Coordinates of N, CA and C in Angstrom, one line a residue:
M1 N 81.4 117.8 77.1 CA 82.4 118.2 78.4 C 83.8 117.6 78.1
K2 N 84.6 118.7 78.2 CA 86.1 118.6 78.0 C 86.5 117.5 79.2
H3 N 87.6 116.7 78.7 CA 88.3 115.9 79.9 C 89.5 116.8 80.2
T4 N 89.7 116.6 81.5 CA 90.6 117.3 82.3 C 91.8 116.2 82.6
P5 N 92.9 116.4 81.9 CA 94.0 115.1 82.1 C 94.3 115.3 83.4
L6 N 94.6 114.1 84.1 CA 95.2 113.9 85.2 C 96.7 113.9 85.2
L7 N 97.3 114.2 86.2 CA 98.6 114.2 86.2 C 99.4 112.9 87.1
E8 N 100.1 112.1 86.6 CA 100.7 110.9 87.4 C 102.2 111.0 87.3
C9 N 102.7 110.9 88.5 CA 104.2 111.3 88.6 C 104.7 109.9 89.5
I10 N 105.9 109.6 88.9 CA 106.8 108.3 89.7 C 107.4 108.8 91.0
A11 N 107.3 107.9 92.1 CA 107.8 108.1 93.2 C 108.4 106.9 93.4
T12 N 109.9 106.9 93.9 CA 110.7 105.8 94.4 C 110.9 106.1 95.8
S13 N 110.5 106.8 96.7 CA 110.4 107.1 98.0 C 109.3 107.7 98.5
L14 N 109.2 107.5 99.9 CA 108.1 108.2 100.7 C 108.3 109.9 100.6
F15 N 109.5 110.3 100.5 CA 109.9 111.7 100.3 C 109.2 112.0 98.9
D16 N 109.4 111.5 97.8 CA 108.9 111.5 96.4 C 107.4 111.6 96.4
A17 N 106.9 110.7 97.1 CA 105.3 110.6 97.1 C 104.5 111.8 97.6
Q18 N 105.3 112.2 98.9 CA 104.8 113.2 99.8 C 104.9 114.6 98.8
A19 N 106.2 114.7 98.3 CA 106.1 116.0 97.4 C 105.5 116.0 96.3
I20 N 105.0 114.9 95.7 CA 104.2 114.7 94.5 C 102.9 115.3 95.1
E21 N 102.4 114.6 96.2 CA 100.9 115.1 96.8 C 100.8 116.6 97.0
R22 N 102.0 117.0 97.5 CA 101.7 118.4 98.0 C 101.8 119.4 96.7
A23 N 102.3 118.7 95.6 CA 102.6 119.8 94.5 C 101.3 119.7 93.7
G24 N 100.5 118.9 93.9 CA 99.0 118.8 93.4 C 98.9 117.8 92.1
A25 N 99.7 116.9 92.2 CA 99.6 115.9 91.3 C 98.2 115.0 91.7
D26 N 97.9 114.3 90.5 CA 96.7 113.4 91.0 C 96.8 112.0 91.2
R27 N 97.7 111.2 90.8 CA 98.2 110.0 91.0 C 99.6 109.8 91.3
V28 N 100.2 108.8 92.1 CA 101.5 108.5 92.1 C 101.6 107.4 91.5
E29 N 102.8 107.1 90.9 CA 103.2 105.4 90.2 C 104.4 105.1 91.2
L30 N 104.3 104.2 92.0 CA 105.5 103.9 93.0 C 106.1 102.7 92.3
V31 N 107.6 102.9 92.2 CA 108.4 102.0 91.7 C 109.9 102.1 92.3
S32 N 110.6 101.0 92.2 CA 112.0 101.1 92.6 C 112.9 101.0 91.5
A33 N 114.2 101.4 91.5 CA 115.2 101.4 90.5 C 114.8 101.9 89.4
L34 N 114.4 103.1 89.3 CA 113.8 104.2 88.3 C 114.9 104.1 87.1
P35 N 116.2 104.0 87.2 CA 117.2 104.3 86.1 C 117.1 102.6 85.5
M36 N 116.7 101.9 86.0 CA 116.4 100.4 85.3 C 115.0 100.6 84.6
G37 N 114.2 101.5 84.6 CA 113.0 101.4 84.1 C 111.8 101.1 85.0
G38 N 112.2 100.9 86.3 CA 111.3 100.7 87.5 C 111.0 99.2 87.7
I39 N 111.1 98.8 89.0 CA 110.7 97.3 89.0 C 110.0 97.4 90.4
S40 N 109.4 96.4 90.9 CA 108.6 96.4 92.3 C 109.3 96.9 93.3
P41 N 108.5 97.7 94.2 CA 109.0 98.4 95.1 C 108.9 97.5 96.4
S42 N 109.6 97.6 97.6 CA 109.5 97.0 98.5 C 108.1 97.1 99.5
A43 N 108.0 95.9 100.2 CA 106.8 96.1 101.2 C 106.8 97.1 102.0
G44 N 107.8 97.5 102.6 CA 108.0 98.4 103.7 C 107.4 99.9 102.8
L45 N 108.2 100.1 101.8 CA 107.9 101.5 101.1 C 106.5 101.4 100.6
I46 N 105.9 100.3 100.0 CA 104.5 100.3 99.9 C 103.7 100.7 100.9
Q47 N 103.6 100.0 102.0 CA 103.0 100.3 103.3 C 103.0 101.6 103.7
S48 N 104.4 102.3 103.6 CA 104.6 103.8 104.2 C 103.8 104.4 103.2
V49 N 103.7 104.4 102.0 CA 103.2 105.5 101.0 C 101.7 105.4 100.9
I50 N 101.2 104.1 101.1 CA 99.6 103.9 101.1 C 99.2 104.4 102.5
D51 N 99.9 104.2 103.7 CA 99.3 104.7 104.7 C 99.7 106.4 105.0
T52 N 100.2 107.1 104.1 CA 100.5 108.2 104.2 C 99.7 109.2 103.3
L53 N 99.8 108.5 101.8 CA 98.9 109.4 100.9 C 97.5 109.4 100.9
N54 N 97.0 110.6 100.4 CA 95.4 110.6 100.3 C 95.1 110.4 98.7
I55 N 96.1 110.7 97.8 CA 95.9 110.4 96.4 C 96.1 109.0 96.1
P56 N 95.4 108.6 94.8 CA 95.8 107.2 94.4 C 97.1 106.8 94.3
V57 N 97.4 105.5 94.6 CA 98.8 104.9 94.4 C 98.7 103.7 93.5
A58 N 99.3 103.9 92.4 CA 99.6 102.7 91.4 C 100.9 101.9 91.6
V59 N 101.0 100.8 92.0 CA 102.3 100.2 92.4 C 102.8 99.2 91.1
M60 N 104.2 99.3 90.7 CA 104.7 98.6 89.6 C 104.7 97.2 90.3
L61 N 104.3 96.2 89.3 CA 104.8 94.7 89.6 C 105.5 94.4 88.2
R62 N 106.7 94.3 88.7 CA 107.8 94.0 87.6 C 109.1 93.4 88.3
P63 N 109.3 92.1 88.1 CA 110.4 91.5 88.8 C 111.7 91.8 88.6
N64 N 112.2 92.2 87.3 CA 113.4 92.8 87.1 C 113.4 93.5 85.6
H65 N 114.6 94.0 85.4 CA 114.4 95.0 84.2 C 114.6 94.6 82.8
L66 N 114.5 93.1 82.6 CA 114.6 92.3 81.5 C 113.4 92.6 80.6
P67 N 113.5 92.3 79.2 CA 112.3 92.4 78.5 C 111.1 91.6 79.0
F68 N 109.8 92.0 78.5 CA 108.7 91.6 79.2 C 108.0 90.4 78.8
Y69 N 109.0 89.3 78.1 CA 108.7 87.9 78.2 C 109.3 87.2 79.3
Y70 N 108.5 86.9 80.5 CA 108.9 86.4 81.5 C 109.2 85.0 81.5
R71 N 110.3 84.4 82.3 CA 110.5 83.1 82.5 C 109.4 82.3 83.7
P72 N 109.4 81.3 83.8 CA 108.5 80.7 84.6 C 108.9 81.3 86.1
E73 N 110.2 81.2 86.7 CA 110.4 81.9 87.8 C 110.2 83.2 88.0
D74 N 110.2 84.1 87.0 CA 109.6 85.5 87.2 C 108.2 85.4 87.4
L75 N 107.5 84.6 86.7 CA 105.9 84.6 87.0 C 105.7 84.4 88.1
D76 N 106.3 83.3 88.8 CA 106.3 82.9 90.3 C 106.5 84.1 91.2
E77 N 107.2 84.7 90.9 CA 107.9 86.0 91.8 C 107.0 86.9 91.9
M78 N 106.1 87.1 90.6 CA 105.2 88.1 90.4 C 104.1 87.9 91.0
R79 N 103.5 86.5 91.0 CA 102.4 86.1 91.8 C 102.5 86.2 93.3
R80 N 103.7 85.8 93.8 CA 103.9 86.1 95.2 C 103.9 87.5 95.5
D81 N 104.4 88.6 94.7 CA 104.4 90.0 95.1 C 102.9 90.4 94.9
A82 N 102.2 89.8 94.0 CA 100.8 90.3 94.0 C 100.1 89.8 95.2
L83 N 100.1 88.8 95.6 CA 99.5 88.3 96.9 C 99.8 89.2 97.8
L84 N 101.3 89.6 98.1 CA 101.8 90.4 99.1 C 101.1 91.8 99.1
F85 N 101.1 92.2 98.0 CA 100.5 93.7 97.6 C 99.2 93.7 98.0
Q86 N 98.6 92.5 97.7 CA 96.8 92.7 98.1 C 96.9 92.8 99.7
S87 N 97.9 92.1 100.5 CA 97.7 91.9 101.8 C 98.1 93.4 102.4
L88 N 98.8 94.4 101.7 CA 99.4 95.5 102.1 C 98.1 96.4 101.9
G89 N 97.2 96.3 101.0 CA 96.3 97.3 100.7 C 96.2 97.9 99.4
V90 N 97.2 97.4 98.4 CA 97.3 97.9 97.3 C 96.2 97.6 96.4
R91 N 95.7 98.8 95.5 CA 94.3 98.7 94.9 C 94.7 98.6 93.4
H92 N 95.8 99.1 92.9 CA 96.1 99.4 91.5 C 97.4 99.0 91.3
V93 N 97.8 98.0 90.3 CA 99.1 97.9 89.9 C 99.4 98.1 88.7
V94 N 100.9 98.2 88.3 CA 101.1 98.5 86.9 C 101.9 97.5 86.4
L95 N 101.7 96.8 85.3 CA 102.5 95.6 84.8 C 102.1 95.5 83.3
G96 N 103.2 94.9 82.7 CA 102.8 94.5 81.2 C 103.6 93.0 80.9
I97 N 103.0 92.2 80.4 CA 103.4 90.8 79.9 C 103.4 90.7 78.5
L98 N 104.5 90.2 77.8 CA 104.3 89.9 76.3 C 104.7 88.2 76.3
D99 N 103.9 87.7 75.1 CA 104.0 86.3 74.9 C 105.5 86.2 74.0
E100 N 105.5 85.0 73.6 CA 106.7 84.6 72.7 C 106.6 85.5 71.3
Q101 N 105.4 85.6 71.1 CA 105.2 86.4 69.8 C 105.2 87.9 69.9
G102 N 105.6 88.3 71.1 CA 105.6 89.9 71.2 C 104.3 90.6 71.3
V103 N 103.2 89.9 71.8 CA 101.8 90.3 71.9 C 101.6 90.3 73.6
A104 N 100.9 91.1 73.7 CA 100.3 91.4 75.3 C 99.7 90.0 75.7
D105 N 100.1 89.4 76.9 CA 99.8 88.0 77.2 C 99.0 88.3 78.5
T106 N 97.7 88.7 78.4 CA 96.7 89.1 79.5 C 96.3 87.8 80.1
E107 N 96.4 86.6 79.6 CA 96.2 85.2 80.0 C 97.1 85.0 81.3
K108 N 98.1 85.2 81.2 CA 99.5 85.1 82.1 C 99.2 86.2 83.2
M109 N 98.9 87.1 82.7 CA 98.5 88.3 83.8 C 97.5 88.0 84.8
E110 N 96.5 87.5 83.9 CA 95.4 87.1 85.1 C 95.6 85.8 85.9
Q111 N 96.4 85.0 85.4 CA 97.0 83.9 86.5 C 97.8 84.7 87.6
I112 N 98.4 85.5 87.2 CA 99.2 86.1 88.4 C 98.4 86.8 89.3
L113 N 97.3 87.6 88.8 CA 96.5 88.2 89.6 C 95.4 87.5 90.3
D114 N 95.3 86.3 90.0 CA 93.9 85.5 90.3 C 93.9 85.5 91.9
G115 N 92.5 86.0 92.2 CA 92.4 85.9 93.6 C 92.6 87.5 94.3
T116 N 92.8 88.2 93.5 CA 93.1 89.5 93.9 C 91.9 90.5 93.3
D117 N 91.9 91.7 93.8 CA 90.7 92.6 93.2 C 91.4 94.0 92.5
F118 N 92.6 93.6 92.2 CA 93.3 94.9 91.5 C 92.9 95.3 90.2
T119 N 92.8 96.7 89.9 CA 92.7 97.4 88.5 C 94.2 97.2 88.2
V120 N 94.4 97.6 86.9 CA 95.6 97.5 86.3 C 95.8 98.5 85.3
T121 N 97.1 99.0 85.2 CA 97.7 99.9 84.1 C 98.6 98.9 83.2
F122 N 98.4 98.7 82.1 CA 99.2 98.0 81.2 C 100.3 99.0 80.9
H123 N 101.5 98.6 81.2 CA 102.5 99.8 80.9 C 103.3 99.6 79.7
R124 N 104.3 100.3 79.7 CA 105.1 100.5 78.4 C 105.4 99.1 77.4
A125 N 105.2 98.0 78.1 CA 105.4 96.7 77.3 C 104.9 96.7 76.1
L126 N 103.9 97.5 76.1 CA 102.8 97.7 74.7 C 103.7 98.4 73.7
D127 N 104.7 99.3 74.3 CA 105.5 100.1 73.0 C 106.6 99.1 72.5
T128 N 106.8 98.2 72.9 CA 107.9 97.2 72.5 C 107.1 95.9 71.9
S129 N 105.7 96.0 71.7 CA 104.9 95.1 71.2 C 105.2 94.7 69.6
K130 N 105.3 93.7 69.0 CA 105.4 93.3 67.8 C 104.0 93.4 67.0
D131 N 103.0 93.4 67.7 CA 101.7 93.5 67.0 C 100.8 94.4 68.0
V132 N 100.9 95.6 67.9 CA 100.2 96.5 68.7 C 98.5 96.5 68.7
A133 N 98.1 96.3 67.4 CA 96.8 96.2 67.2 C 96.1 94.9 67.8
R134 N 96.8 93.8 67.7 CA 96.5 92.5 68.4 C 96.4 92.6 69.8
S135 N 97.7 93.4 70.2 CA 97.7 93.6 71.8 C 96.7 94.3 72.5
L136 N 96.2 95.4 71.7 CA 95.1 96.2 72.1 C 93.8 95.5 72.3
E137 N 93.6 94.5 71.1 CA 92.5 93.6 71.3 C 92.3 92.7 72.6
R138 N 93.5 92.3 72.8 CA 93.6 91.3 74.2 C 93.4 92.4 75.5
I139 N 94.1 93.4 75.2 CA 94.0 94.4 76.6 C 92.4 94.8 76.8
N140 N 91.7 95.1 75.7 CA 90.4 95.7 75.7 C 89.6 94.5 76.2
A141 N 89.8 93.3 76.0 CA 88.9 92.2 76.5 C 89.2 91.9 78.0
C142 N 90.4 92.5 78.5 CA 90.4 92.1 79.9 C 89.8 93.3 80.7
A143 N 88.8 92.9 81.4 CA 88.1 94.1 82.2 C 88.8 94.8 83.3
R144 N 89.8 94.0 83.8 CA 90.4 94.6 85.0 C 91.6 95.7 84.6
I145 N 91.9 95.7 83.4 CA 92.7 96.8 82.9 C 92.2 98.0 82.4
T146 N 92.5 99.2 83.3 CA 91.6 100.2 83.3 C 92.5 101.3 82.5
H147 N 93.8 101.4 82.3 CA 94.5 102.2 82.0 C 95.5 101.6 81.1
I148 N 96.4 102.3 80.0 CA 97.4 101.9 79.3 C 98.4 103.1 79.4
L149 N 99.7 102.7 80.1 CA 100.8 103.7 79.8 C 101.6 103.8 78.6
T150 N 101.8 104.4 77.6 CA 102.3 104.4 76.5 C 102.9 105.9 75.8
S151 N 103.9 105.6 75.2 CA 104.6 106.8 74.4 C 104.3 106.6 72.9
L152 N 103.1 105.8 72.8 CA 102.6 105.6 71.4 C 103.5 104.9 70.4
G153 N 104.6 104.4 71.0 CA 105.8 103.4 70.2 C 106.8 104.0 70.8
Q154 N 108.0 103.8 69.9 CA 109.2 104.0 70.5 C 109.6 105.3 70.6
G155 N 110.6 105.6 71.5 CA 111.1 106.9 71.7 C 110.0 107.8 72.6
H156 N 110.1 109.3 72.4 CA 109.1 110.1 73.2 C 108.0 110.3 72.5
V157 N 107.0 110.5 73.7 CA 105.6 110.5 73.1 C 105.2 111.7 72.2
L158 N 105.9 112.9 72.3 CA 105.7 114.1 71.6 C 106.3 114.0 70.2
D159 N 106.9 112.9 69.8 CA 107.3 112.5 68.5 C 106.4 111.6 67.7
N160 N 105.5 111.1 68.6 CA 104.4 110.1 68.1 C 102.9 110.6 68.1
L161 N 102.7 111.7 68.3 CA 101.4 112.3 68.5 C 100.6 112.1 67.4
D162 N 101.1 111.9 66.2 CA 100.3 111.6 65.2 C 99.4 110.4 65.1
R163 N 100.0 109.6 66.0 CA 99.5 108.2 66.2 C 98.2 108.2 67.3
L164 N 98.3 109.2 67.9 CA 97.2 109.2 69.1 C 95.7 108.9 68.6
P165 N 95.3 109.7 67.5 CA 94.0 109.3 67.2 C 93.8 107.9 66.8
W166 N 94.8 107.1 66.5 CA 94.4 105.8 66.2 C 94.4 105.0 67.5
Y167 N 95.3 105.2 68.2 CA 95.4 104.5 69.6 C 94.1 104.8 70.1
M168 N 93.6 106.0 70.1 CA 92.4 106.3 70.7 C 91.2 105.4 70.1
A169 N 91.2 105.0 69.0 CA 90.1 104.6 68.1 C 90.2 103.1 68.7
Q170 N 91.3 102.6 68.9 CA 91.5 101.1 69.2 C 91.5 100.8 70.6
A171 N 91.6 101.7 71.6 CA 92.0 101.3 73.0 C 90.8 101.6 73.7
R172 N 90.2 100.6 74.6 CA 89.2 100.9 75.4 C 89.6 101.6 76.7
P173 N 90.9 101.0 77.4 CA 91.3 101.8 78.7 C 91.6 103.1 78.3
T174 N 91.9 104.1 79.4 CA 92.1 105.3 79.3 C 93.7 105.2 79.0
L175 N 94.1 106.0 78.0 CA 95.4 106.2 77.6 C 96.4 107.2 78.8
I176 N 97.5 106.8 79.2 CA 98.2 107.6 79.9 C 99.6 107.9 78.9
L177 N 99.9 109.1 78.7 CA 100.8 109.5 77.7 C 102.1 109.8 78.4
G178 N 103.2 109.1 78.4 CA 104.4 109.6 78.9 C 105.7 109.3 78.2
S179 N 106.8 109.8 78.6 CA 108.0 109.6 78.0 C 108.6 110.8 77.6
G180 N 109.5 111.6 78.2 CA 110.3 112.8 77.6 C 109.3 114.1 78.0
I181 N 108.5 114.1 79.1 CA 107.6 115.0 79.3 C 108.3 116.0 80.5
T182 N 108.4 117.3 80.2 CA 108.8 118.3 81.3 C 107.9 119.4 81.4
R183 N 108.3 120.3 82.0 CA 107.4 121.5 82.2 C 107.6 122.4 81.2
H184 N 108.6 122.4 80.3 CA 108.9 123.1 78.9 C 108.0 122.4 77.9
N185 N 107.4 121.3 77.8 CA 106.7 120.8 76.6 C 105.3 120.2 77.1
V186 N 105.0 120.3 78.1 CA 103.8 119.6 78.6 C 102.6 120.4 78.2
S187 N 102.5 121.4 77.9 CA 101.6 122.3 77.4 C 100.8 121.7 76.1
M188 N 101.9 121.5 75.2 CA 101.6 120.7 74.0 C 100.8 119.5 74.1
L189 N 101.4 118.5 75.2 CA 100.7 117.5 75.1 C 99.3 117.4 75.8
Y190 N 99.5 118.3 76.8 CA 97.9 118.6 77.3 C 97.1 118.9 76.5
R191 N 97.4 119.7 75.6 CA 96.1 120.0 74.6 C 95.8 118.8 74.0
H192 N 96.5 117.8 73.7 CA 96.1 116.5 72.9 C 95.4 115.4 73.8
A193 N 96.0 115.6 75.1 CA 95.4 114.8 76.1 C 94.0 115.3 76.4
M194 N 93.7 116.5 76.4 CA 92.5 117.0 76.8 C 91.3 116.6 75.8
R195 N 91.7 116.8 74.4 CA 91.0 116.7 73.2 C 90.8 115.0 73.1
Y196 N 91.7 114.0 73.7 CA 91.5 112.8 73.3 C 91.1 111.9 74.7
G197 N 90.9 112.7 75.6 CA 90.7 112.2 76.8 C 91.8 111.3 77.8
A198 N 92.9 111.4 77.3 CA 94.1 111.0 78.0 C 94.5 111.6 79.2
D199 N 95.7 111.0 80.0 CA 96.4 111.4 81.4 C 97.7 111.7 81.0
I200 N 98.3 112.1 81.6 CA 100.0 112.6 81.5 C 100.7 111.8 82.6
H201 N 102.0 111.4 82.2 CA 102.7 110.6 83.2 C 104.0 111.2 83.0
V202 N 104.7 111.4 84.1 CA 106.1 112.1 84.2 C 107.0 111.4 85.1
G203 N 108.2 111.1 84.9 CA 109.2 110.5 85.8 C 110.5 111.3 85.9
T204 N 111.3 111.2 84.8 CA 112.4 112.1 84.9 C 112.2 113.7 84.6
G205 N 111.2 113.9 84.1 CA 111.0 115.4 83.9 C 110.9 116.0 85.2
I206 N 110.6 115.5 86.3 CA 110.5 116.3 87.7 C 111.8 115.7 88.4
R207 N 112.6 115.2 87.8 CA 114.3 115.0 88.5 C 115.1 115.6 87.5
H208 N 114.9 116.5 86.7 CA 116.0 117.3 85.9 C 116.6 116.0 85.0
K209 N 115.7 115.1 84.5 CA 116.3 114.0 83.6 C 117.3 113.2 84.2
K210 N 117.3 112.9 85.6 CA 118.4 112.4 86.2 C 117.5 111.5 87.2
A211 N 117.2 110.2 86.4 CA 116.5 109.2 87.1 C 116.8 108.7 88.4
Q212 N 118.2 109.0 88.7 CA 118.5 108.3 90.0 C 118.4 109.5 91.2
D213 N 117.8 110.6 90.7 CA 117.8 111.9 91.7 C 116.3 111.7 92.4
P214 N 115.9 112.1 93.5 CA 114.8 112.4 94.1 C 113.8 113.6 93.3
V215 N 112.5 113.4 93.4 CA 111.8 114.5 92.6 C 112.3 116.0 93.2
D216 N 112.2 117.1 92.3 CA 112.0 118.4 92.7 C 111.0 118.9 92.8
P217 N 110.2 119.1 94.1 CA 108.9 119.7 94.1 C 108.6 120.9 93.2
F218 N 109.8 121.9 93.2 CA 109.5 123.2 92.4 C 109.3 122.7 90.8
E219 N 109.9 121.6 90.4 CA 109.5 121.2 89.0 C 108.1 120.6 88.9
I220 N 107.6 120.0 89.9 CA 106.2 119.4 90.0 C 105.5 120.6 89.8
A221 N 105.7 121.6 90.9 CA 104.6 122.8 90.7 C 104.6 123.5 89.5
L222 N 105.7 123.6 88.8 CA 105.9 124.3 87.5 C 105.1 123.4 86.6
L223 N 105.4 122.2 86.5 CA 104.8 121.3 85.4 C 103.1 121.6 85.4
K224 N 102.7 121.2 86.9 CA 101.4 121.3 87.1 C 100.8 123.0 86.6
E225 N 101.5 124.0 86.9 CA 100.9 125.3 86.6 C 100.9 125.5 85.0
A226 N 101.9 124.6 84.3 CA 101.9 124.7 83.0 C 100.8 123.9 82.5
M227 N 100.4 122.8 83.0 CA 99.0 122.1 82.7 C 98.0 122.8 82.7
E228 N 97.9 123.7 83.8 CA 96.5 124.3 84.1 C 96.5 125.9 83.5
H229 N 97.4 125.9 82.4 CA 97.4 127.1 81.7 C 96.3 127.3 80.7
K230 N 95.4 126.3 80.8 CA 94.3 126.5 79.8 C 94.6 126.6 78.3
P231 N 95.2 125.8 78.0 CA 95.9 125.9 76.3 C 94.6 126.1 75.5
H232 N 94.8 126.8 74.3 CA 93.7 127.1 73.4 C 93.5 126.0 72.3
E233 N 92.5 125.6 71.8 CA 92.3 124.4 70.9 C 93.0 124.9 69.6

C-alpha cells in the first residue's frame, strides 16, 4: 500500500492556522519569529490555535534563534515552557538539541520534557549535526520522537534527494521533508515522499518566500492541488 504524504504548514498566527486548515493541509507547525527560523510561540497564541483547529498542531519549543547547543539558562526556559505547553493542552512539540560535539542530545531533551506526555518532531538541528549517523542512532532510541524535520543536509531538500534512501534506511521516525518547497516544485518531492513514506513541510513557500508575511491561502490551495495530481512513478 502506497504512503500518502501529509502536508504540514507553518503558522505564526491564528489567521495563518485557520487558512492552512481551510486549504486542506493536514498539520500545522505553530511558531513565532519565522524570519529567525522560528521560536516558541506565546501561550495566548497556542491556546487560541488549539481551541480553534481540528487538525493536529505541533508547537515549536525553542528559546531563541541561536545554534542548537543551549546554555543552562536556555534549557531552564525550555523546561518552563514545556510545562506551560502541557497545561495548555499541547500534544506534540518540535525541538532539537545538540551536544558539544554537534550530536543530537536526546538526554537533555528528555530532561526538559520529563513529566509531559508530548510526542516530538526533532527539527532541523539534525541538518547542522556534525555526525548525522550518530545523531540518528540517539533519535531512534528515543521513543517519544515520532518525526524528524529535515532538508537531508544543508540547503534545500530538492538538492539533497539523493540522500533520501540512506536517511530512510537509518531513521526510525517518519521523515518530514522541507526547505525550499513551493507549488512549482512540490510534485517532484511528492513522488519521492510517497515512495519513501515521508511527509512534506512548507513555510515560506506559502508566503511568496517572505517569511515575515502571513500565509496566502491561494498558494496553499495550489500547493495542495499540485500534491494531489497523482504523479507517475
